[in-house]
JSON list of C-alpha atoms in Angstrom, two decimals:
[
{"chain": "A", "resi": 1, "resn": "UNK", "atom": "CA", "xyz": [0.00, 0.00, 0.00]},
{"chain": "A", "resi": 2, "resn": "UNK", "atom": "CA", "xyz": [3.05, 2.27, 0.10]},
{"chain": "A", "resi": 3, "resn": "UNK", "atom": "CA", "xyz": [3.34, 4.61, -2.86]},
{"chain": "A", "resi": 4, "resn": "UNK", "atom": "CA", "xyz": [6.85, 3.36, -3.52]},
{"chain": "A", "resi": 5, "resn": "UNK", "atom": "CA", "xyz": [5.40, -0.01, -4.37]},
{"chain": "A", "resi": 6, "resn": "UNK", "atom": "CA", "xyz": [3.93, 1.18, -7.62]},
{"chain": "A", "resi": 7, "resn": "UNK", "atom": "CA", "xyz": [2.97, -2.17, -9.17]},
{"chain": "A", "resi": 8, "resn": "UNK", "atom": "CA", "xyz": [1.15, -3.14, -6.01]},
{"chain": "A", "resi": 9, "resn": "UNK", "atom": "CA", "xyz": [-0.78, 0.11, -6.01]},
{"chain": "A", "resi": 10, "resn": "UNK", "atom": "CA", "xyz": [-1.83, -0.44, -9.61]},
{"chain": "A", "resi": 11, "resn": "UNK", "atom": "CA", "xyz": [-3.01, -3.94, -8.76]},
{"chain": "A", "resi": 12, "resn": "UNK", "atom": "CA", "xyz": [-4.98, -2.56, -5.80]},
{"chain": "A", "resi": 13, "resn": "UNK", "atom": "CA", "xyz": [-6.65, -0.03, -8.09]},
{"chain": "A", "resi": 14, "resn": "UNK", "atom": "CA", "xyz": [-7.51, -2.65, -10.69]},
{"chain": "A", "resi": 15, "resn": "UNK", "atom": "CA", "xyz": [-8.95, -4.97, -8.07]},
{"chain": "A", "resi": 16, "resn": "UNK", "atom": "CA", "xyz": [-11.07, -2.07, -6.89]},
{"chain": "A", "resi": 17, "resn": "UNK", "atom": "CA", "xyz": [-12.19, -1.44, -10.46]},
{"chain": "A", "resi": 18, "resn": "UNK", "atom": "CA", "xyz": [-13.45, -5.03, -10.71]},
{"chain": "A", "resi": 19, "resn": "UNK", "atom": "CA", "xyz": [-14.80, -5.71, -7.24]},
{"chain": "A", "resi": 20, "resn": "UNK", "atom": "CA", "xyz": [-15.35, -2.28, -5.68]},
{"chain": "A", "resi": 21, "resn": "UNK", "atom": "CA", "xyz": [-19.11, -2.71, -6.10]},
{"chain": "A", "resi": 22, "resn": "UNK", "atom": "CA", "xyz": [-19.06, -5.34, -3.38]},
{"chain": "A", "resi": 23, "resn": "UNK", "atom": "CA", "xyz": [-17.56, -3.03, -0.74]},
{"chain": "A", "resi": 24, "resn": "UNK", "atom": "CA", "xyz": [-19.51, -1.01, 1.82]},
{"chain": "A", "resi": 25, "resn": "UNK", "atom": "CA", "xyz": [-20.24, 2.67, 1.17]},
{"chain": "A", "resi": 26, "resn": "UNK", "atom": "CA", "xyz": [-17.70, 3.69, 3.79]},
{"chain": "A", "resi": 27, "resn": "UNK", "atom": "CA", "xyz": [-15.00, 1.55, 2.24]},
{"chain": "A", "resi": 28, "resn": "UNK", "atom": "CA", "xyz": [-15.84, 2.85, -1.23]},
{"chain": "A", "resi": 29, "resn": "UNK", "atom": "CA", "xyz": [-15.75, 6.42, -0.01]},
{"chain": "A", "resi": 30, "resn": "UNK", "atom": "CA", "xyz": [-12.23, 6.05, 1.40]},
{"chain": "A", "resi": 31, "resn": "UNK", "atom": "CA", "xyz": [-11.02, 4.16, -1.66]},
{"chain": "A", "resi": 32, "resn": "UNK", "atom": "CA", "xyz": [-12.28, 6.99, -3.88]},
{"chain": "A", "resi": 33, "resn": "UNK", "atom": "CA", "xyz": [-10.39, 9.57, -1.82]},
{"chain": "A", "resi": 34, "resn": "UNK", "atom": "CA", "xyz": [-7.28, 7.43, -1.92]},
{"chain": "A", "resi": 35, "resn": "UNK", "atom": "CA", "xyz": [-7.31, 6.47, -5.59]},
{"chain": "A", "resi": 36, "resn": "UNK", "atom": "CA", "xyz": [-9.22, 9.10, -7.49]},
{"chain": "A", "resi": 37, "resn": "UNK", "atom": "CA", "xyz": [-8.67, 12.21, -5.41]},
{"chain": "A", "resi": 38, "resn": "UNK", "atom": "CA", "xyz": [-5.15, 11.07, -4.55]},
{"chain": "A", "resi": 39, "resn": "UNK", "atom": "CA", "xyz": [-5.45, 12.03, -0.87]},
{"chain": "A", "resi": 40, "resn": "UNK", "atom": "CA", "xyz": [-2.70, 10.94, 1.51]},
{"chain": "A", "resi": 41, "resn": "UNK", "atom": "CA", "xyz": [-3.59, 8.74, 4.48]},
{"chain": "A", "resi": 42, "resn": "UNK", "atom": "CA", "xyz": [-3.18, 11.75, 6.78]},
{"chain": "A", "resi": 43, "resn": "UNK", "atom": "CA", "xyz": [-5.49, 13.87, 4.64]},
{"chain": "A", "resi": 44, "resn": "UNK", "atom": "CA", "xyz": [-8.14, 11.15, 4.58]},
{"chain": "A", "resi": 45, "resn": "UNK", "atom": "CA", "xyz": [-7.84, 10.80, 8.37]},
{"chain": "A", "resi": 46, "resn": "UNK", "atom": "CA", "xyz": [-8.35, 14.57, 8.83]},
{"chain": "A", "resi": 47, "resn": "UNK", "atom": "CA", "xyz": [-11.33, 14.61, 6.49]},
{"chain": "A", "resi": 48, "resn": "UNK", "atom": "CA", "xyz": [-12.95, 11.57, 8.14]},
{"chain": "A", "resi": 49, "resn": "UNK", "atom": "CA", "xyz": [-12.15, 12.73, 11.64]},
{"chain": "A", "resi": 50, "resn": "UNK", "atom": "CA", "xyz": [-10.13, 9.62, 12.49]},
{"chain": "A", "resi": 51, "resn": "UNK", "atom": "CA", "xyz": [-6.48, 8.56, 12.76]},
{"chain": "A", "resi": 52, "resn": "UNK", "atom": "CA", "xyz": [-4.00, 7.85, 9.99]},
{"chain": "A", "resi": 53, "resn": "UNK", "atom": "CA", "xyz": [-3.60, 4.36, 11.48]},
{"chain": "A", "resi": 54, "resn": "UNK", "atom": "CA", "xyz": [-7.35, 3.67, 11.26]},
{"chain": "A", "resi": 55, "resn": "UNK", "atom": "CA", "xyz": [-7.36, 4.67, 7.59]},
{"chain": "A", "resi": 56, "resn": "UNK", "atom": "CA", "xyz": [-4.32, 2.49, 6.97]},
{"chain": "A", "resi": 57, "resn": "UNK", "atom": "CA", "xyz": [-6.02, -0.47, 8.64]},
{"chain": "A", "resi": 58, "resn": "UNK", "atom": "CA", "xyz": [-9.21, 0.04, 6.67]},
{"chain": "A", "resi": 59, "resn": "UNK", "atom": "CA", "xyz": [-7.32, 0.14, 3.37]},
{"chain": "A", "resi": 60, "resn": "UNK", "atom": "CA", "xyz": [-5.37, -2.98, 4.35]},
{"chain": "A", "resi": 61, "resn": "UNK", "atom": "CA", "xyz": [-8.60, -4.82, 5.11]},
{"chain": "A", "resi": 62, "resn": "UNK", "atom": "CA", "xyz": [-10.14, -3.65, 1.85]},
{"chain": "A", "resi": 63, "resn": "UNK", "atom": "CA", "xyz": [-7.10, -4.92, -0.02]},
{"chain": "A", "resi": 64, "resn": "UNK", "atom": "CA", "xyz": [-7.47, -8.33, 1.63]},
{"chain": "A", "resi": 65, "resn": "UNK", "atom": "CA", "xyz": [-11.19, -8.39, 0.80]},
{"chain": "A", "resi": 66, "resn": "UNK", "atom": "CA", "xyz": [-10.54, -7.56, -2.84]},
{"chain": "A", "resi": 67, "resn": "UNK", "atom": "CA", "xyz": [-7.80, -10.20, -3.06]},
{"chain": "A", "resi": 68, "resn": "UNK", "atom": "CA", "xyz": [-10.24, -12.71, -1.60]},
{"chain": "A", "resi": 69, "resn": "UNK", "atom": "CA", "xyz": [-12.72, -11.93, -4.39]},
{"chain": "A", "resi": 70, "resn": "UNK", "atom": "CA", "xyz": [-9.96, -12.23, -6.97]},
{"chain": "A", "resi": 71, "resn": "UNK", "atom": "CA", "xyz": [-8.98, -15.61, -5.58]},
{"chain": "A", "resi": 72, "resn": "UNK", "atom": "CA", "xyz": [-12.58, -16.78, -6.00]},
{"chain": "A", "resi": 73, "resn": "UNK", "atom": "CA", "xyz": [-13.42, -15.18, -9.35]},
{"chain": "A", "resi": 74, "resn": "UNK", "atom": "CA", "xyz": [-10.05, -14.57, -11.08]},
{"chain": "A", "resi": 75, "resn": "UNK", "atom": "CA", "xyz": [-11.52, -11.81, -13.22]},
{"chain": "A", "resi": 76, "resn": "UNK", "atom": "CA", "xyz": [-8.35, -9.73, -13.13]},
{"chain": "A", "resi": 77, "resn": "UNK", "atom": "CA", "xyz": [-6.26, -12.73, -14.14]},
{"chain": "A", "resi": 78, "resn": "UNK", "atom": "CA", "xyz": [-8.57, -13.56, -17.04]},
{"chain": "A", "resi": 79, "resn": "UNK", "atom": "CA", "xyz": [-8.60, -9.93, -18.13]},
{"chain": "A", "resi": 80, "resn": "UNK", "atom": "CA", "xyz": [-4.81, -9.74, -18.11]},
{"chain": "A", "resi": 81, "resn": "UNK", "atom": "CA", "xyz": [-4.52, -12.79, -20.32]},
{"chain": "A", "resi": 82, "resn": "UNK", "atom": "CA", "xyz": [-6.91, -11.24, -22.78]},
{"chain": "A", "resi": 83, "resn": "UNK", "atom": "CA", "xyz": [-5.12, -7.92, -22.59]},
{"chain": "A", "resi": 84, "resn": "UNK", "atom": "CA", "xyz": [-1.92, -9.65, -23.67]},
{"chain": "A", "resi": 85, "resn": "UNK", "atom": "CA", "xyz": [-3.68, -11.12, -26.72]},
{"chain": "A", "resi": 86, "resn": "UNK", "atom": "CA", "xyz": [-5.24, -7.81, -27.71]},
{"chain": "A", "resi": 87, "resn": "UNK", "atom": "CA", "xyz": [-1.89, -6.07, -27.50]},
{"chain": "A", "resi": 88, "resn": "UNK", "atom": "CA", "xyz": [-0.30, -8.75, -29.68]},
{"chain": "A", "resi": 89, "resn": "UNK", "atom": "CA", "xyz": [-3.04, -8.28, -32.31]},
{"chain": "A", "resi": 90, "resn": "UNK", "atom": "CA", "xyz": [-2.67, -4.48, -32.25]},
{"chain": "A", "resi": 91, "resn": "UNK", "atom": "CA", "xyz": [1.08, -4.82, -32.79]},
{"chain": "A", "resi": 92, "resn": "UNK", "atom": "CA", "xyz": [0.71, -7.20, -35.75]},
{"chain": "A", "resi": 93, "resn": "UNK", "atom": "CA", "xyz": [-1.78, -4.92, -37.42]},
{"chain": "A", "resi": 94, "resn": "UNK", "atom": "CA", "xyz": [0.38, -1.86, -36.79]},
{"chain": "A", "resi": 95, "resn": "UNK", "atom": "CA", "xyz": [3.42, -3.35, -38.54]},
{"chain": "A", "resi": 96, "resn": "UNK", "atom": "CA", "xyz": [1.25, -4.42, -41.47]},
{"chain": "A", "resi": 97, "resn": "UNK", "atom": "CA", "xyz": [-0.30, -0.94, -41.83]},
{"chain": "A", "resi": 98, "resn": "UNK", "atom": "CA", "xyz": [3.11, 0.72, -41.47]},
{"chain": "A", "resi": 99, "resn": "UNK", "atom": "CA", "xyz": [4.27, -1.05, -44.64]},
{"chain": "A", "resi": 100, "resn": "UNK", "atom": "CA", "xyz": [1.97, 1.18, -46.67]},
{"chain": "A", "resi": 101, "resn": "UNK", "atom": "CA", "xyz": [-1.29, -0.75, -46.47]},
{"chain": "A", "resi": 102, "resn": "UNK", "atom": "CA", "xyz": [-3.79, 2.05, -46.13]},
{"chain": "A", "resi": 103, "resn": "UNK", "atom": "CA", "xyz": [-7.40, 1.13, -45.64]},
{"chain": "A", "resi": 104, "resn": "UNK", "atom": "CA", "xyz": [-10.06, 2.63, -43.37]},
{"chain": "A", "resi": 105, "resn": "UNK", "atom": "CA", "xyz": [-11.11, -0.83, -42.20]},
{"chain": "A", "resi": 106, "resn": "UNK", "atom": "CA", "xyz": [-7.59, -1.56, -40.95]},
{"chain": "A", "resi": 107, "resn": "UNK", "atom": "CA", "xyz": [-7.50, 1.78, -39.17]},
{"chain": "A", "resi": 108, "resn": "UNK", "atom": "CA", "xyz": [-10.87, 1.09, -37.58]},
{"chain": "A", "resi": 109, "resn": "UNK", "atom": "CA", "xyz": [-9.82, -2.38, -36.46]},
{"chain": "A", "resi": 110, "resn": "UNK", "atom": "CA", "xyz": [-6.65, -0.91, -34.96]},
{"chain": "A", "resi": 111, "resn": "UNK", "atom": "CA", "xyz": [-8.70, 1.73, -33.17]},
{"chain": "A", "resi": 112, "resn": "UNK", "atom": "CA", "xyz": [-11.02, -0.86, -31.66]},
{"chain": "A", "resi": 113, "resn": "UNK", "atom": "CA", "xyz": [-8.07, -2.91, -30.42]},
{"chain": "A", "resi": 114, "resn": "UNK", "atom": "CA", "xyz": [-6.50, 0.19, -28.87]},
{"chain": "A", "resi": 115, "resn": "UNK", "atom": "CA", "xyz": [-9.82, 1.07, -27.23]},
{"chain": "A", "resi": 116, "resn": "UNK", "atom": "CA", "xyz": [-10.09, -2.35, -25.62]},
{"chain": "A", "resi": 117, "resn": "UNK", "atom": "CA", "xyz": [-6.47, -2.18, -24.51]},
{"chain": "A", "resi": 118, "resn": "UNK", "atom": "CA", "xyz": [-6.86, 1.23, -22.89]},
{"chain": "A", "resi": 119, "resn": "UNK", "atom": "CA", "xyz": [-10.15, 0.56, -21.23]},
{"chain": "A", "resi": 120, "resn": "UNK", "atom": "CA", "xyz": [-8.91, -2.60, -19.65]},
{"chain": "A", "resi": 121, "resn": "UNK", "atom": "CA", "xyz": [-12.13, -3.19, -17.82]},
{"chain": "B", "resi": 1, "resn": "UNK", "atom": "CA", "xyz": [-35.35, -21.03, -15.57]},
{"chain": "B", "resi": 2, "resn": "UNK", "atom": "CA", "xyz": [-37.59, -22.99, -17.92]},
{"chain": "B", "resi": 3, "resn": "UNK", "atom": "CA", "xyz": [-35.74, -24.54, -20.82]},
{"chain": "B", "resi": 4, "resn": "UNK", "atom": "CA", "xyz": [-38.14, -22.89, -23.25]},
{"chain": "B", "resi": 5, "resn": "UNK", "atom": "CA", "xyz": [-36.79, -19.51, -22.19]},
{"chain": "B", "resi": 6, "resn": "UNK", "atom": "CA", "xyz": [-33.51, -20.03, -23.95]},
{"chain": "B", "resi": 7, "resn": "UNK", "atom": "CA", "xyz": [-32.09, -16.50, -23.72]},
{"chain": "B", "resi": 8, "resn": "UNK", "atom": "CA", "xyz": [-32.74, -16.45, -20.01]},
{"chain": "B", "resi": 9, "resn": "UNK", "atom": "CA", "xyz": [-30.98, -19.75, -19.55]},
{"chain": "B", "resi": 10, "resn": "UNK", "atom": "CA", "xyz": [-27.96, -18.47, -21.44]},
{"chain": "B", "resi": 11, "resn": "UNK", "atom": "CA", "xyz": [-27.87, -15.37, -19.26]},
{"chain": "B", "resi": 12, "resn": "UNK", "atom": "CA", "xyz": [-28.09, -17.55, -16.15]},
{"chain": "B", "resi": 13, "resn": "UNK", "atom": "CA", "xyz": [-25.14, -19.61, -17.38]},
{"chain": "B", "resi": 14, "resn": "UNK", "atom": "CA", "xyz": [-23.07, -16.54, -18.17]},
{"chain": "B", "resi": 15, "resn": "UNK", "atom": "CA", "xyz": [-23.80, -15.02, -14.77]},
{"chain": "B", "resi": 16, "resn": "UNK", "atom": "CA", "xyz": [-22.67, -18.28, -13.23]},
{"chain": "B", "resi": 17, "resn": "UNK", "atom": "CA", "xyz": [-19.49, -18.16, -15.31]},
{"chain": "B", "resi": 18, "resn": "UNK", "atom": "CA", "xyz": [-18.69, -14.71, -13.88]},
{"chain": "B", "resi": 19, "resn": "UNK", "atom": "CA", "xyz": [-19.88, -14.97, -10.29]},
{"chain": "B", "resi": 20, "resn": "UNK", "atom": "CA", "xyz": [-20.13, -18.70, -9.60]},
{"chain": "B", "resi": 21, "resn": "UNK", "atom": "CA", "xyz": [-17.01, -18.52, -7.44]},
{"chain": "B", "resi": 22, "resn": "UNK", "atom": "CA", "xyz": [-18.98, -16.58, -4.85]},
{"chain": "B", "resi": 23, "resn": "UNK", "atom": "CA", "xyz": [-21.61, -19.30, -4.37]},
{"chain": "B", "resi": 24, "resn": "UNK", "atom": "CA", "xyz": [-21.55, -22.02, -1.70]},
{"chain": "B", "resi": 25, "resn": "UNK", "atom": "CA", "xyz": [-20.26, -25.50, -2.56]},
{"chain": "B", "resi": 26, "resn": "UNK", "atom": "CA", "xyz": [-23.78, -26.90, -2.45]},
{"chain": "B", "resi": 27, "resn": "UNK", "atom": "CA", "xyz": [-25.08, -24.22, -4.82]},
{"chain": "B", "resi": 28, "resn": "UNK", "atom": "CA", "xyz": [-22.13, -24.76, -7.16]},
{"chain": "B", "resi": 29, "resn": "UNK", "atom": "CA", "xyz": [-22.67, -28.49, -7.13]},
{"chain": "B", "resi": 30, "resn": "UNK", "atom": "CA", "xyz": [-26.29, -28.17, -8.22]},
{"chain": "B", "resi": 31, "resn": "UNK", "atom": "CA", "xyz": [-25.48, -25.54, -10.81]},
{"chain": "B", "resi": 32, "resn": "UNK", "atom": "CA", "xyz": [-22.86, -27.87, -12.32]},
{"chain": "B", "resi": 33, "resn": "UNK", "atom": "CA", "xyz": [-25.39, -30.69, -12.57]},
{"chain": "B", "resi": 34, "resn": "UNK", "atom": "CA", "xyz": [-27.92, -28.33, -14.12]},
{"chain": "B", "resi": 35, "resn": "UNK", "atom": "CA", "xyz": [-25.67, -26.55, -16.60]},
{"chain": "B", "resi": 36, "resn": "UNK", "atom": "CA", "xyz": [-22.77, -28.83, -17.42]},
{"chain": "B", "resi": 37, "resn": "UNK", "atom": "CA", "xyz": [-24.24, -32.27, -16.92]},
{"chain": "B", "resi": 38, "resn": "UNK", "atom": "CA", "xyz": [-27.60, -31.09, -18.24]},
{"chain": "B", "resi": 39, "resn": "UNK", "atom": "CA", "xyz": [-29.60, -32.88, -15.55]},
{"chain": "B", "resi": 40, "resn": "UNK", "atom": "CA", "xyz": [-33.31, -32.15, -15.26]},
{"chain": "B", "resi": 41, "resn": "UNK", "atom": "CA", "xyz": [-34.70, -30.78, -11.99]},
{"chain": "B", "resi": 42, "resn": "UNK", "atom": "CA", "xyz": [-36.20, -34.21, -11.23]},
{"chain": "B", "resi": 43, "resn": "UNK", "atom": "CA", "xyz": [-32.87, -35.95, -11.87]},
{"chain": "B", "resi": 44, "resn": "UNK", "atom": "CA", "xyz": [-31.04, -33.53, -9.59]},
{"chain": "B", "resi": 45, "resn": "UNK", "atom": "CA", "xyz": [-33.69, -34.05, -6.91]},
{"chain": "B", "resi": 46, "resn": "UNK", "atom": "CA", "xyz": [-33.26, -37.83, -7.11]},
{"chain": "B", "resi": 47, "resn": "UNK", "atom": "CA", "xyz": [-29.47, -37.56, -6.97]},
{"chain": "B", "resi": 48, "resn": "UNK", "atom": "CA", "xyz": [-29.53, -35.13, -4.04]},
{"chain": "B", "resi": 49, "resn": "UNK", "atom": "CA", "xyz": [-32.25, -37.02, -2.22]},
{"chain": "B", "resi": 50, "resn": "UNK", "atom": "CA", "xyz": [-34.61, -34.04, -2.13]},
{"chain": "B", "resi": 51, "resn": "UNK", "atom": "CA", "xyz": [-37.68, -32.77, -4.00]},
{"chain": "B", "resi": 52, "resn": "UNK", "atom": "CA", "xyz": [-37.93, -31.23, -7.42]},
{"chain": "B", "resi": 53, "resn": "UNK", "atom": "CA", "xyz": [-39.46, -28.15, -5.79]},
{"chain": "B", "resi": 54, "resn": "UNK", "atom": "CA", "xyz": [-36.48, -27.76, -3.42]},
{"chain": "B", "resi": 55, "resn": "UNK", "atom": "CA", "xyz": [-34.09, -27.87, -6.37]},
{"chain": "B", "resi": 56, "resn": "UNK", "atom": "CA", "xyz": [-36.21, -25.36, -8.24]},
{"chain": "B", "resi": 57, "resn": "UNK", "atom": "CA", "xyz": [-36.22, -23.01, -5.25]},
{"chain": "B", "resi": 58, "resn": "UNK", "atom": "CA", "xyz": [-32.47, -23.32, -4.82]},
{"chain": "B", "resi": 59, "resn": "UNK", "atom": "CA", "xyz": [-31.85, -22.49, -8.48]},
{"chain": "B", "resi": 60, "resn": "UNK", "atom": "CA", "xyz": [-34.23, -19.52, -8.26]},
{"chain": "B", "resi": 61, "resn": "UNK", "atom": "CA", "xyz": [-32.36, -18.19, -5.24]},
{"chain": "B", "resi": 62, "resn": "UNK", "atom": "CA", "xyz": [-29.04, -18.70, -6.96]},
{"chain": "B", "resi": 63, "resn": "UNK", "atom": "CA", "xyz": [-30.31, -16.78, -9.97]},
{"chain": "B", "resi": 64, "resn": "UNK", "atom": "CA", "xyz": [-31.34, -13.89, -7.73]},
{"chain": "B", "resi": 65, "resn": "UNK", "atom": "CA", "xyz": [-27.97, -13.95, -5.99]},
{"chain": "B", "resi": 66, "resn": "UNK", "atom": "CA", "xyz": [-26.10, -13.87, -9.29]},
{"chain": "B", "resi": 67, "resn": "UNK", "atom": "CA", "xyz": [-28.29, -11.01, -10.58]},
{"chain": "B", "resi": 68, "resn": "UNK", "atom": "CA", "xyz": [-27.53, -9.12, -7.37]},
{"chain": "B", "resi": 69, "resn": "UNK", "atom": "CA", "xyz": [-23.80, -9.45, -8.06]},
{"chain": "B", "resi": 70, "resn": "UNK", "atom": "CA", "xyz": [-24.33, -8.32, -11.65]},
{"chain": "B", "resi": 71, "resn": "UNK", "atom": "CA", "xyz": [-26.24, -5.27, -10.44]},
{"chain": "B", "resi": 72, "resn": "UNK", "atom": "CA", "xyz": [-23.31, -4.35, -8.22]},
{"chain": "B", "resi": 73, "resn": "UNK", "atom": "CA", "xyz": [-20.42, -5.20, -10.55]},
{"chain": "B", "resi": 74, "resn": "UNK", "atom": "CA", "xyz": [-21.88, -5.08, -14.09]},
{"chain": "B", "resi": 75, "resn": "UNK", "atom": "CA", "xyz": [-19.16, -7.42, -15.39]},
{"chain": "B", "resi": 76, "resn": "UNK", "atom": "CA", "xyz": [-21.49, -9.17, -17.80]},
{"chain": "B", "resi": 77, "resn": "UNK", "atom": "CA", "xyz": [-22.72, -5.86, -19.17]},
{"chain": "B", "resi": 78, "resn": "UNK", "atom": "CA", "xyz": [-19.19, -4.58, -19.68]},
{"chain": "B", "resi": 79, "resn": "UNK", "atom": "CA", "xyz": [-18.17, -7.83, -21.30]},
{"chain": "B", "resi": 80, "resn": "UNK", "atom": "CA", "xyz": [-21.09, -7.71, -23.71]},
{"chain": "B", "resi": 81, "resn": "UNK", "atom": "CA", "xyz": [-20.18, -4.20, -24.83]},
{"chain": "B", "resi": 82, "resn": "UNK", "atom": "CA", "xyz": [-16.64, -5.33, -25.51]},
{"chain": "B", "resi": 83, "resn": "UNK", "atom": "CA", "xyz": [-17.86, -8.43, -27.29]},
{"chain": "B", "resi": 84, "resn": "UNK", "atom": "CA", "xyz": [-19.80, -6.20, -29.67]},
{"chain": "B", "resi": 85, "resn": "UNK", "atom": "CA", "xyz": [-16.65, -4.21, -30.47]},
{"chain": "B", "resi": 86, "resn": "UNK", "atom": "CA", "xyz": [-14.54, -7.30, -31.01]},
{"chain": "B", "resi": 87, "resn": "UNK", "atom": "CA", "xyz": [-17.09, -8.75, -33.40]},
{"chain": "B", "resi": 88, "resn": "UNK", "atom": "CA", "xyz": [-17.17, -5.48, -35.36]},
{"chain": "B", "resi": 89, "resn": "UNK", "atom": "CA", "xyz": [-13.38, -5.53, -35.69]},
{"chain": "B", "resi": 90, "resn": "UNK", "atom": "CA", "xyz": [-13.35, -9.18, -36.79]},
{"chain": "B", "resi": 91, "resn": "UNK", "atom": "CA", "xyz": [-15.93, -8.38, -39.47]},
{"chain": "B", "resi": 92, "resn": "UNK", "atom": "CA", "xyz": [-14.00, -5.40, -40.85]},
{"chain": "B", "resi": 93, "resn": "UNK", "atom": "CA", "xyz": [-10.81, -7.43, -41.06]},
{"chain": "B", "resi": 94, "resn": "UNK", "atom": "CA", "xyz": [-12.61, -10.32, -42.70]},
{"chain": "B", "resi": 95, "resn": "UNK", "atom": "CA", "xyz": [-13.98, -8.20, -45.54]},
{"chain": "B", "resi": 96, "resn": "UNK", "atom": "CA", "xyz": [-10.54, -6.64, -46.07]},
{"chain": "B", "resi": 97, "resn": "UNK", "atom": "CA", "xyz": [-8.82, -10.05, -46.21]},
{"chain": "B", "resi": 98, "resn": "UNK", "atom": "CA", "xyz": [-11.53, -11.43, -48.50]},
{"chain": "B", "resi": 99, "resn": "UNK", "atom": "CA", "xyz": [-10.56, -8.83, -51.13]},
{"chain": "B", "resi": 100, "resn": "UNK", "atom": "CA", "xyz": [-7.32, -10.71, -51.71]},
{"chain": "B", "resi": 101, "resn": "UNK", "atom": "CA", "xyz": [-5.10, -9.18, -49.05]},
{"chain": "B", "resi": 102, "resn": "UNK", "atom": "CA", "xyz": [-3.14, -12.20, -47.89]},
{"chain": "B", "resi": 103, "resn": "UNK", "atom": "CA", "xyz": [-0.74, -11.74, -45.02]},
{"chain": "B", "resi": 104, "resn": "UNK", "atom": "CA", "xyz": [-0.01, -14.00, -42.05]},
{"chain": "B", "resi": 105, "resn": "UNK", "atom": "CA", "xyz": [-0.24, -11.02, -39.68]},
{"chain": "B", "resi": 106, "resn": "UNK", "atom": "CA", "xyz": [-3.79, -10.31, -40.80]},
{"chain": "B", "resi": 107, "resn": "UNK", "atom": "CA", "xyz": [-4.71, -13.97, -40.37]},
{"chain": "B", "resi": 108, "resn": "UNK", "atom": "CA", "xyz": [-3.17, -14.00, -36.91]},
{"chain": "B", "resi": 109, "resn": "UNK", "atom": "CA", "xyz": [-5.01, -10.83, -35.90]},
{"chain": "B", "resi": 110, "resn": "UNK", "atom": "CA", "xyz": [-8.25, -12.32, -37.16]},
{"chain": "B", "resi": 111, "resn": "UNK", "atom": "CA", "xyz": [-7.57, -15.50, -35.19]},
{"chain": "B", "resi": 112, "resn": "UNK", "atom": "CA", "xyz": [-6.95, -13.57, -31.96]},
{"chain": "B", "resi": 113, "resn": "UNK", "atom": "CA", "xyz": [-10.21, -11.63, -32.42]},
{"chain": "B", "resi": 114, "resn": "UNK", "atom": "CA", "xyz": [-12.11, -14.86, -33.00]},
{"chain": "B", "resi": 115, "resn": "UNK", "atom": "CA", "xyz": [-10.51, -16.40, -29.92]},
{"chain": "B", "resi": 116, "resn": "UNK", "atom": "CA", "xyz": [-11.62, -13.50, -27.75]},
{"chain": "B", "resi": 117, "resn": "UNK", "atom": "CA", "xyz": [-15.09, -13.62, -29.23]},
{"chain": "B", "resi": 118, "resn": "UNK", "atom": "CA", "xyz": [-15.51, -17.34, -28.60]},
{"chain": "B", "resi": 119, "resn": "UNK", "atom": "CA", "xyz": [-14.08, -17.36, -25.15]},
{"chain": "B", "resi": 120, "resn": "UNK", "atom": "CA", "xyz": [-16.30, -14.58, -23.95]},
{"chain": "B", "resi": 121, "resn": "UNK", "atom": "CA", "xyz": [-14.86, -14.70, -20.46]}
]
């Protein structure tokens, strides 16, 4: 959960994107402050009238809850496998187009692949 | 849940594919008999030493539970939107290839799109 552990933070955010709907309103509220408004733990504590430690504990518990859902449903894992395939397809098409094959259908296909890649889920 | 209502049955199966991991072992067991082994309600009842009505009620409750998860997480909805995009891309590429544009990269891209389409999630 430390900001230095960037990959872990990204995973936490993606888990929230998949399973956040199953959290309580309070948990969601704090996750939104943490991820979307980029508040520090101390700032969240001040806003919620609690301690930095309590916010830390809540986020830790949320992380465990989300990991528990991932263990049961594996939606993130499945999505990452698909993401890899989509990126491979986009790359193949890109090299083909770059050799002078101009066609709006190719461009459109490339755009759709990029869309899917960016959206993740 | 009646077999005549085919679209509804497909939706039920897809919801199970997404959220089945959150059900109890007993619920999962009966869903597997119903969907994968294609048992009738009466056959499940005989196997589980219970009544047809009890099996029906269990499946109804499972359906409601799965719909509740879908309402919260909307994973099926998101997947269906993406599925629509992938199919559009596959179609565009197919018409382009069919005009005599042969290249292994195009074929491979088409194959990846078809894979994603078939797998659903």
